[in-house]
Tab-separated table of C-alpha atoms and ligand atoms in Angstrom:
chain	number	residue	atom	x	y	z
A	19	UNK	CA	-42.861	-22.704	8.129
A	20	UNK	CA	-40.833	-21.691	5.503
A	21	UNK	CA	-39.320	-18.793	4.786
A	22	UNK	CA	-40.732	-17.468	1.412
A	23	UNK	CA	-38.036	-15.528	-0.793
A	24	UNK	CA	-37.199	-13.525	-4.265
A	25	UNK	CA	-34.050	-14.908	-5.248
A	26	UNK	CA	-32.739	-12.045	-7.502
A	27	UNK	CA	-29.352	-13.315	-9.491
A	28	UNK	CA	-26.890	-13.609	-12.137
A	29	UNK	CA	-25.613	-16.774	-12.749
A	30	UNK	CA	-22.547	-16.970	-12.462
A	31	UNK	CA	-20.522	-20.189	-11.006
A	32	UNK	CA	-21.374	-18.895	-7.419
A	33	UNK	CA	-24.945	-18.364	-8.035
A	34	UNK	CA	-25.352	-21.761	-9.499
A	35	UNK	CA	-24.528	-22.754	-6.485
A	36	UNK	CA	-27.073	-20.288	-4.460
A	37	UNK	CA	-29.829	-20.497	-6.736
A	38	UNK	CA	-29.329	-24.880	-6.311
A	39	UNK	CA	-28.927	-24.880	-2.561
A	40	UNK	CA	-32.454	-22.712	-2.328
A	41	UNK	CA	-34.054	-25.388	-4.393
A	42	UNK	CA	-32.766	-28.122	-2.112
A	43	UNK	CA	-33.992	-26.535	1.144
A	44	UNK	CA	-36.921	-27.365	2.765
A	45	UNK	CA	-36.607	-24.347	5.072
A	46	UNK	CA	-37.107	-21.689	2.250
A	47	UNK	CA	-39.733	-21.123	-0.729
A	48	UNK	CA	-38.460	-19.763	-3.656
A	49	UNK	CA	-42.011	-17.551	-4.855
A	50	UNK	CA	-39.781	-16.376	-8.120
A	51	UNK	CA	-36.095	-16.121	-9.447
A	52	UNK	CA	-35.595	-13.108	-11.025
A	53	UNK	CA	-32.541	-12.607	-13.395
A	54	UNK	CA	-30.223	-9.610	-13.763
A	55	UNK	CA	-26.923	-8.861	-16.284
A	56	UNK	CA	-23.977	-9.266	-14.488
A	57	UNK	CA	-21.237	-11.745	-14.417
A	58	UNK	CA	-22.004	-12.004	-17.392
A	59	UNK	CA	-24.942	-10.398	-19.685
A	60	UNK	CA	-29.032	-10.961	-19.391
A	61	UNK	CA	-28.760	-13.283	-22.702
A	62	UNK	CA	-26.550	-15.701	-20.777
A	63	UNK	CA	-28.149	-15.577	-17.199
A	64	UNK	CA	-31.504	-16.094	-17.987
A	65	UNK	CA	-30.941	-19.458	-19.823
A	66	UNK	CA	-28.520	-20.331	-17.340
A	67	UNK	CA	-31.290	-19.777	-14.731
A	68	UNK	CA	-33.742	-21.564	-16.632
A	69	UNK	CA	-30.980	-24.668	-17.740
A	70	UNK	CA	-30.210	-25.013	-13.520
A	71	UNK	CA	-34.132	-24.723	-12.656
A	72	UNK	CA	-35.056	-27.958	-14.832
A	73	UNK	CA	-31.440	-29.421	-13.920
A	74	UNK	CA	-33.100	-29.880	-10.684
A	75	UNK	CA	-36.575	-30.591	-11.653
A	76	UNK	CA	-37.855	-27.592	-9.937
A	77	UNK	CA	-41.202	-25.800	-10.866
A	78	UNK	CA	-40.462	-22.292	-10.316
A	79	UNK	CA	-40.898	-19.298	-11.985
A	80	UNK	CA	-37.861	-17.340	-13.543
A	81	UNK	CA	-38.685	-13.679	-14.859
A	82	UNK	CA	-35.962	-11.770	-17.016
A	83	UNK	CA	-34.932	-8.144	-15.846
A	84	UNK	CA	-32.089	-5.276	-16.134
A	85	UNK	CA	-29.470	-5.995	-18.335
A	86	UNK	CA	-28.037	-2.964	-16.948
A	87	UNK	CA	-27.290	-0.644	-14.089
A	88	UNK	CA	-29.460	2.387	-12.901
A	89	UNK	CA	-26.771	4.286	-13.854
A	90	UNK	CA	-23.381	4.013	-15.590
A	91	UNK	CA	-21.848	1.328	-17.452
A	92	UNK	CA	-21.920	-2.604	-17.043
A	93	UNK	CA	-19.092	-4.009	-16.359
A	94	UNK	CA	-18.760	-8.109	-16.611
A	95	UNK	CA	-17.016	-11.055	-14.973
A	96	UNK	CA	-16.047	-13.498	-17.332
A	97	UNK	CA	-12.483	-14.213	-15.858
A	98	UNK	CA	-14.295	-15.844	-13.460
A	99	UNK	CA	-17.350	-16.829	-14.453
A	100	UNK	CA	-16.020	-17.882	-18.334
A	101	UNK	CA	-17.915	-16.012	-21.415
A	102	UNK	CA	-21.209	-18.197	-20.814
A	103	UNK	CA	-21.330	-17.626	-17.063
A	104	UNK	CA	-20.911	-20.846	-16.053
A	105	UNK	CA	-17.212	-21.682	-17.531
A	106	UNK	CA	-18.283	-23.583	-20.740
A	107	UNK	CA	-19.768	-26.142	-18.759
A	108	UNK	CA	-23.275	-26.572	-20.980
A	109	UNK	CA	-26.309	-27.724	-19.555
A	110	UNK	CA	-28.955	-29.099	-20.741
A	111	UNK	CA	-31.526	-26.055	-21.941
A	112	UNK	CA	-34.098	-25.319	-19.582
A	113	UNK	CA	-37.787	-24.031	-20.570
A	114	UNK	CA	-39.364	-20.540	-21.286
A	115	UNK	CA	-38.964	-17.678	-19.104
A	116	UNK	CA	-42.279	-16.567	-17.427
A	117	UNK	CA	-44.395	-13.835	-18.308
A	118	UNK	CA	-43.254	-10.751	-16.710
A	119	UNK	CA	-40.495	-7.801	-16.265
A	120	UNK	CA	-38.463	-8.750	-12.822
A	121	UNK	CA	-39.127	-5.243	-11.237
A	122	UNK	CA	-42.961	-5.719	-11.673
A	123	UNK	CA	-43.225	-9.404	-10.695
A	124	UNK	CA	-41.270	-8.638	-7.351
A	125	UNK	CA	-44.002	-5.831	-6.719
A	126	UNK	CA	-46.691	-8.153	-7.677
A	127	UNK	CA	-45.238	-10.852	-5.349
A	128	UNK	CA	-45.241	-8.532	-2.709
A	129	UNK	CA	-48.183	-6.725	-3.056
A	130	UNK	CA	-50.208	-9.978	-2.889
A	131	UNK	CA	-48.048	-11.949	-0.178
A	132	UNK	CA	-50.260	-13.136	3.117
A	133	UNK	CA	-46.387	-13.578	4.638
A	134	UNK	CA	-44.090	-11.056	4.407
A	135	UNK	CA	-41.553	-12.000	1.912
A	136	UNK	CA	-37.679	-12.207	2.172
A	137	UNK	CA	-35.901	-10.633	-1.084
A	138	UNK	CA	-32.692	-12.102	-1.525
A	139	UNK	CA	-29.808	-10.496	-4.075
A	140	UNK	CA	-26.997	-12.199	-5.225
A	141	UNK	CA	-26.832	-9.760	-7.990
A	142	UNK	CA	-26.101	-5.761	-9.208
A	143	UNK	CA	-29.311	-4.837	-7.168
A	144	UNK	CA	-31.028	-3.250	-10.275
A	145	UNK	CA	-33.701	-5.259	-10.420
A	146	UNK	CA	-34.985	-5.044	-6.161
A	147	UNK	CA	-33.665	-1.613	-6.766
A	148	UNK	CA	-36.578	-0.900	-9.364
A	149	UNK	CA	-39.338	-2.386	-7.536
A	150	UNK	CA	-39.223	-0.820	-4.600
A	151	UNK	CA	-38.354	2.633	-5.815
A	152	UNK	CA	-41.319	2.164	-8.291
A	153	UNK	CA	-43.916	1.396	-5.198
A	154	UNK	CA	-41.928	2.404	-2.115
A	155	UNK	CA	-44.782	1.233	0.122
A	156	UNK	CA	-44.477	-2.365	-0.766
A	157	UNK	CA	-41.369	-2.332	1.508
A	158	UNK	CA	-43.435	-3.012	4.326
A	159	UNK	CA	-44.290	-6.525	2.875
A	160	UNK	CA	-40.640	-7.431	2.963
A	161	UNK	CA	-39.568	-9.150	5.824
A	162	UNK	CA	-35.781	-8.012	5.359
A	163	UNK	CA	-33.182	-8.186	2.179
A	164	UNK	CA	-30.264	-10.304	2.591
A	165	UNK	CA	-27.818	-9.690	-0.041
A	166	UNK	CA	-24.080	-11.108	-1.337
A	167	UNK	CA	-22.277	-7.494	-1.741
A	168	UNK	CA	-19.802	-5.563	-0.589
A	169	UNK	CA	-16.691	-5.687	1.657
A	170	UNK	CA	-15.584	-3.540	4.557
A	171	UNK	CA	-11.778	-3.455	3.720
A	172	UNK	CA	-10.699	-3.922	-0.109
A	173	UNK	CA	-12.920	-4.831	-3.238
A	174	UNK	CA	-12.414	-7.571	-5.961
A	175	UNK	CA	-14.020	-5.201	-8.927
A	176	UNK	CA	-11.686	-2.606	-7.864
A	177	UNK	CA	-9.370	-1.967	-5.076
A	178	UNK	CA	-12.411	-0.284	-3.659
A	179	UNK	CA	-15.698	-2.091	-4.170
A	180	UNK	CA	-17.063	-5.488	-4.594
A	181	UNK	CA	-18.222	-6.596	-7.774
A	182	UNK	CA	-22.177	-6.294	-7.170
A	183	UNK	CA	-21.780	-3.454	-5.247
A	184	UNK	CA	-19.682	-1.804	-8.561
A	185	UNK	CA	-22.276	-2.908	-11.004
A	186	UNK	CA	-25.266	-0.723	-9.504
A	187	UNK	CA	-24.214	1.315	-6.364
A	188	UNK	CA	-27.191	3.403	-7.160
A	189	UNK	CA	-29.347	0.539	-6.903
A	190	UNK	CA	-27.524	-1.091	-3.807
A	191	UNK	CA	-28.151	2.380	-2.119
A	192	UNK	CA	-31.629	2.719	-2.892
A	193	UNK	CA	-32.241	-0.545	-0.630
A	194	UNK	CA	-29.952	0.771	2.182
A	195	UNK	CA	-32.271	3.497	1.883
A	196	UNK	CA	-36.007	1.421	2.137
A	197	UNK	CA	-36.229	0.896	5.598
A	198	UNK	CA	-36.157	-2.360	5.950
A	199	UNK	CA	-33.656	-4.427	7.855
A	200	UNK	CA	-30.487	-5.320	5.565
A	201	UNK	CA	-28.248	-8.201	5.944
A	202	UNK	CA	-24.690	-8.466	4.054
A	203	UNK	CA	-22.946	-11.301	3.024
A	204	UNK	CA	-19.416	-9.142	2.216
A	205	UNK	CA	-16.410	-10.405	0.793
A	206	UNK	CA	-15.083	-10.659	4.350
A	207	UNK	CA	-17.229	-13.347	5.171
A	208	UNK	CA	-17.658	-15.327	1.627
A	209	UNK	CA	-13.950	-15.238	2.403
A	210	UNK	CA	-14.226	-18.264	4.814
A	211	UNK	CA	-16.225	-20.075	2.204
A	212	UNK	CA	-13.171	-20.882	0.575
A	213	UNK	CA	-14.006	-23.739	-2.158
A	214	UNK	CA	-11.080	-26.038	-2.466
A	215	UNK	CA	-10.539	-28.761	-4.525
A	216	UNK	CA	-10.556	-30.782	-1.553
A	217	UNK	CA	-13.960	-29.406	-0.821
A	218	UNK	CA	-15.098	-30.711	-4.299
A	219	UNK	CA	-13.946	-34.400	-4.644
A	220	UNK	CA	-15.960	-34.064	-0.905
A	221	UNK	CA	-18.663	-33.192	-3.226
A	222	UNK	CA	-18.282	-35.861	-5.672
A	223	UNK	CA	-18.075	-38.094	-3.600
A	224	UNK	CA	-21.273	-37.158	-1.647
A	225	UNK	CA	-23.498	-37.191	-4.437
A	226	UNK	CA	-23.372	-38.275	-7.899
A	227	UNK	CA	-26.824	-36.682	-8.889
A	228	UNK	CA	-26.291	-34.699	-12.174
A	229	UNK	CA	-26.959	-30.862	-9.807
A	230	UNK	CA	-24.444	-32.356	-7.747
A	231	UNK	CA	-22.030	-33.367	-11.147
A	232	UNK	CA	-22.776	-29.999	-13.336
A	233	UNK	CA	-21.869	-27.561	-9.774
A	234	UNK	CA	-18.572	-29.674	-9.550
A	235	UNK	CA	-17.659	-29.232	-12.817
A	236	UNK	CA	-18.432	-25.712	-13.379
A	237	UNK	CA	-17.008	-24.578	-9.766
A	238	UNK	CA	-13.641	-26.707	-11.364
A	239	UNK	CA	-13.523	-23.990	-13.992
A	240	UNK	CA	-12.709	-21.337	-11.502
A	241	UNK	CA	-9.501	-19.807	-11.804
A	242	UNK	CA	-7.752	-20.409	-8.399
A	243	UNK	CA	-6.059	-16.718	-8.399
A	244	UNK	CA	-3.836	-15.324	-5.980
A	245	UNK	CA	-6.294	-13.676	-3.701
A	246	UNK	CA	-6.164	-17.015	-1.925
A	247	UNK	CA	-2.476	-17.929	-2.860
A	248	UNK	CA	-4.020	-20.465	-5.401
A	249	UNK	CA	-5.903	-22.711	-2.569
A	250	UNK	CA	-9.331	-22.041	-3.494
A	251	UNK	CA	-11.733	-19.866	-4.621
A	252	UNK	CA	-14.787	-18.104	-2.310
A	253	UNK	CA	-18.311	-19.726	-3.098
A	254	UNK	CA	-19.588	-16.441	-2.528
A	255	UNK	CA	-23.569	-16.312	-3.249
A	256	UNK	CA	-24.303	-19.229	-1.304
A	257	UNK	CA	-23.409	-17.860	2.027
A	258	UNK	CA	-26.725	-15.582	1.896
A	259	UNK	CA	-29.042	-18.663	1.223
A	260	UNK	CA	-27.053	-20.266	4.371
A	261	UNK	CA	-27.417	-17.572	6.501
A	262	UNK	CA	-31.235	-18.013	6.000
A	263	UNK	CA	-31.335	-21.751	6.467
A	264	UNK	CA	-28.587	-22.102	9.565
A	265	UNK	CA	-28.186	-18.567	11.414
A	266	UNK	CA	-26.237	-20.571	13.776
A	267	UNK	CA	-23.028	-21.093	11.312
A	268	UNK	CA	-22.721	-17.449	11.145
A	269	UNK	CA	-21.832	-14.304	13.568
A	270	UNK	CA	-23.633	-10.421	12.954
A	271	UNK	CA	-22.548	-7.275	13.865
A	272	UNK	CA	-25.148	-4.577	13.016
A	273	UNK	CA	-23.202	-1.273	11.462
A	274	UNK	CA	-23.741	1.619	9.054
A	275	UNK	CA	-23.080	1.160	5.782
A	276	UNK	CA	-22.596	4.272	3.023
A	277	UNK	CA	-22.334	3.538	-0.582
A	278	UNK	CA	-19.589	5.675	-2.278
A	279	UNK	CA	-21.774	7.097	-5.128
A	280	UNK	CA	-18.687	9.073	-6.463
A	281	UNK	CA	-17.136	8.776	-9.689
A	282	UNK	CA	-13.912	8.347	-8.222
A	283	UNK	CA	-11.700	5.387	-7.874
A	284	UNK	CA	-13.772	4.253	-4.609
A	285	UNK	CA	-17.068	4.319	-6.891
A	286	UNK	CA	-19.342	0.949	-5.169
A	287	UNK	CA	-17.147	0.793	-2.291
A	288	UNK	CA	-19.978	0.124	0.703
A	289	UNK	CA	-18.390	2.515	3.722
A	290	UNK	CA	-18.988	-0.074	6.737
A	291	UNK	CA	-18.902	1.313	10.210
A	292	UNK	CA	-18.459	-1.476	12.177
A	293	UNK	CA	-16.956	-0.003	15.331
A	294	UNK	CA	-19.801	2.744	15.498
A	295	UNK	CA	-17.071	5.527	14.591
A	296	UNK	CA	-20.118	7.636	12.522
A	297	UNK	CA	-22.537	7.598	15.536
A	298	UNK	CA	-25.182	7.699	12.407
A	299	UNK	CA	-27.751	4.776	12.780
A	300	UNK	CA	-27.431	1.282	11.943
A	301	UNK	CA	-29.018	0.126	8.607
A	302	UNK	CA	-27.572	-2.868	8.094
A	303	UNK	CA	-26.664	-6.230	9.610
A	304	UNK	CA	-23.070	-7.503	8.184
A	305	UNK	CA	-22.489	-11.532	8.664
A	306	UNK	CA	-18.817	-11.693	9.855
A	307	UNK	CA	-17.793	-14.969	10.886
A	308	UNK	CA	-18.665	-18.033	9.293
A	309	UNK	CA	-18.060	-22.093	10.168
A	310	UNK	CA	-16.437	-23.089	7.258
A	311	UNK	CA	-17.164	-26.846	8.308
A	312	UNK	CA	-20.761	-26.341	9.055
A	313	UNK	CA	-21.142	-24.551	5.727
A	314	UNK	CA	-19.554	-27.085	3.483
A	315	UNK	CA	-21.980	-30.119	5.137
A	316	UNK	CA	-24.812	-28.247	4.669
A	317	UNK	CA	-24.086	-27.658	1.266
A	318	UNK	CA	-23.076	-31.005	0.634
A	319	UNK	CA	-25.600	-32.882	2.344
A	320	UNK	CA	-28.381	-30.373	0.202
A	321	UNK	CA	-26.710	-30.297	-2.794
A	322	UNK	CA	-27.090	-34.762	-2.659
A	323	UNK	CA	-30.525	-34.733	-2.497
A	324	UNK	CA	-31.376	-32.907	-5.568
A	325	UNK	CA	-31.610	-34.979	-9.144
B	430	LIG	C1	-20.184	-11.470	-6.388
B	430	LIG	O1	-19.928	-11.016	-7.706
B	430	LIG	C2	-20.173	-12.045	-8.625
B	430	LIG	O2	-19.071	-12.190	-9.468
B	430	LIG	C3	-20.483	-13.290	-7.836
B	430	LIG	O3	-21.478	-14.060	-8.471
B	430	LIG	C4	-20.956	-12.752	-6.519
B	430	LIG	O4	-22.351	-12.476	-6.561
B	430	LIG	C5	-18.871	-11.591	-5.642
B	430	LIG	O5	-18.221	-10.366	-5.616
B	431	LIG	CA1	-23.793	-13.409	-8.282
């Protein structure tokens, strides 16, 4: 059966990428995407949501949300992501958002879910954040919250925390907090995603679909920067929707993980225990190894099937 899921994100080259490879896999339902501000702001993601849901001829739901952190200021991506979030590649406009705040749509999903639901964040966590502070006893209908966020050892927002993580620590705390099982995708591990442009004339040459063309093009906007000595660039988001669809590709350790609420220069950094150092109790699974082969098929061969 499949595994029914929030897809919460901010699109973003990576998330086009996430928010595609959900579409294209049987093993997982996508109930609703909701949108957040982040890479770059709500007025961009939630069109380029919409544009990459009728770019694959998919009938589901997309619900605006925060445009902001909890707390503190939002900080953007655009070196990255380019000033429309999906580097000036346009695509085609997609239709109407649906009816609907993101925070209250993810509680009504819940609330009237026969299945427990997975919530998956690719995103500042604002928007999961909101829900489940807002009805804390809907966390028993999610199954568990697998998110793209944070890093054990240095960030790429600052020296100290991942990008995600910096945008709404608050937020990304508040789920630590729920209860319910958390995985992490961290930059560690999106780290052996490494997108090369080897990787994407693979792509091309897999499918010539226009999903398949648009995600070539806009990853091919990337800057290659020197985090990976110019090779590549890490296809970060869709390592969570993997994880979900092939377990297998990936190795867990489970570890305790402590936001740094400060405002200090480690502000967002997620504290990961991973040796058990703390003693405190585990809260959180962290993926750590990843098949870099395995990963690229899969994408490849799912990516080809869609329009
Ligand atoms: C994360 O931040 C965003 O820039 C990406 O889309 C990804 O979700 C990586 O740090
Ligand atoms: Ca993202």
């Amino acid at each position: 059966m499949a595994i029914p899921i929030i897809l919460d994100c901010d699109p973003g080259t990576d998330d086009a990428f996430a928010v595609l490879l959900a579409l294209a896999s049987p093993e997982i339902e996508v109930l609703a995407i909701t949108v957040a501000g982040g890479n770059v702001g709500l007025e961009c993601t939630l069109p380029n949501v919409l544009a990459l849901v009728a770019l694959a001829g998919a009938d589901v739901p997309v619900y605006a949300g925060a445009d902001r952190p909890l707390l503190g200021a939002f900080v953007n991506e655009t070196r990255v992501h380019g000033v429309d979030g999906l580097g000036g590649v346009a695509l085609p406009a997609g239709g109407e958002p649906a009816d609907g705040v993101a925070a209250d749509v993810i509680r009504r999903v819940l609330r009237e879910a026969r299945r427990n639901v997975t919530l998956v964040g690719i995103a500042p966590a604002t928007n999961l954040a909101l829900a489940l502070i807002t009805e804390p006893a809907l966390a028993e209908k999610v199954e568990r919250i697998v998110l793209m966020t944070g890093a054990w050892a240095e960030g790429n927002a600052t020296p100290a925390a991942e990008f995600n993580a910096f945008n709404d620590p608050e937020a990304l705390a508040v789920l630590f907090a729920c209860g319910r099982p958390v995985v992490l995708a961290t930059l560690e591990l999106t780290a052996q995603a490494l997108c090369t442009p080897a990787h994407l004339a693979r792509f091309r040459a897999a499918g010539t679909g226009r999903c398949m063309r648009a995600l070539c093009d806009i990853q091919a906007t990337v800057p290659l920067g020197p985090r990976f000595a110019g090779a590549g660039s890490a296809l970060h988001d869709p390592c969570a929707i993997a994880w979900l669809i092939r377990p297998e590709l990936f190795t867990t350790r489970d570890c305790t993980v402590t936001m740094d609420l400060g405002p200090g220069p480690s502000r967002g950094r997620t504290v990961i225990d991973r040796w058990r150092r703390t003693g405190a109790p585990f809260n959180a699974t962290v993926l750590e190894t990843l098949d870099p082969d395995g990963f690229f098929s899969l994408l490849g061969e799912r990516l080809a099937r869609l329009p």
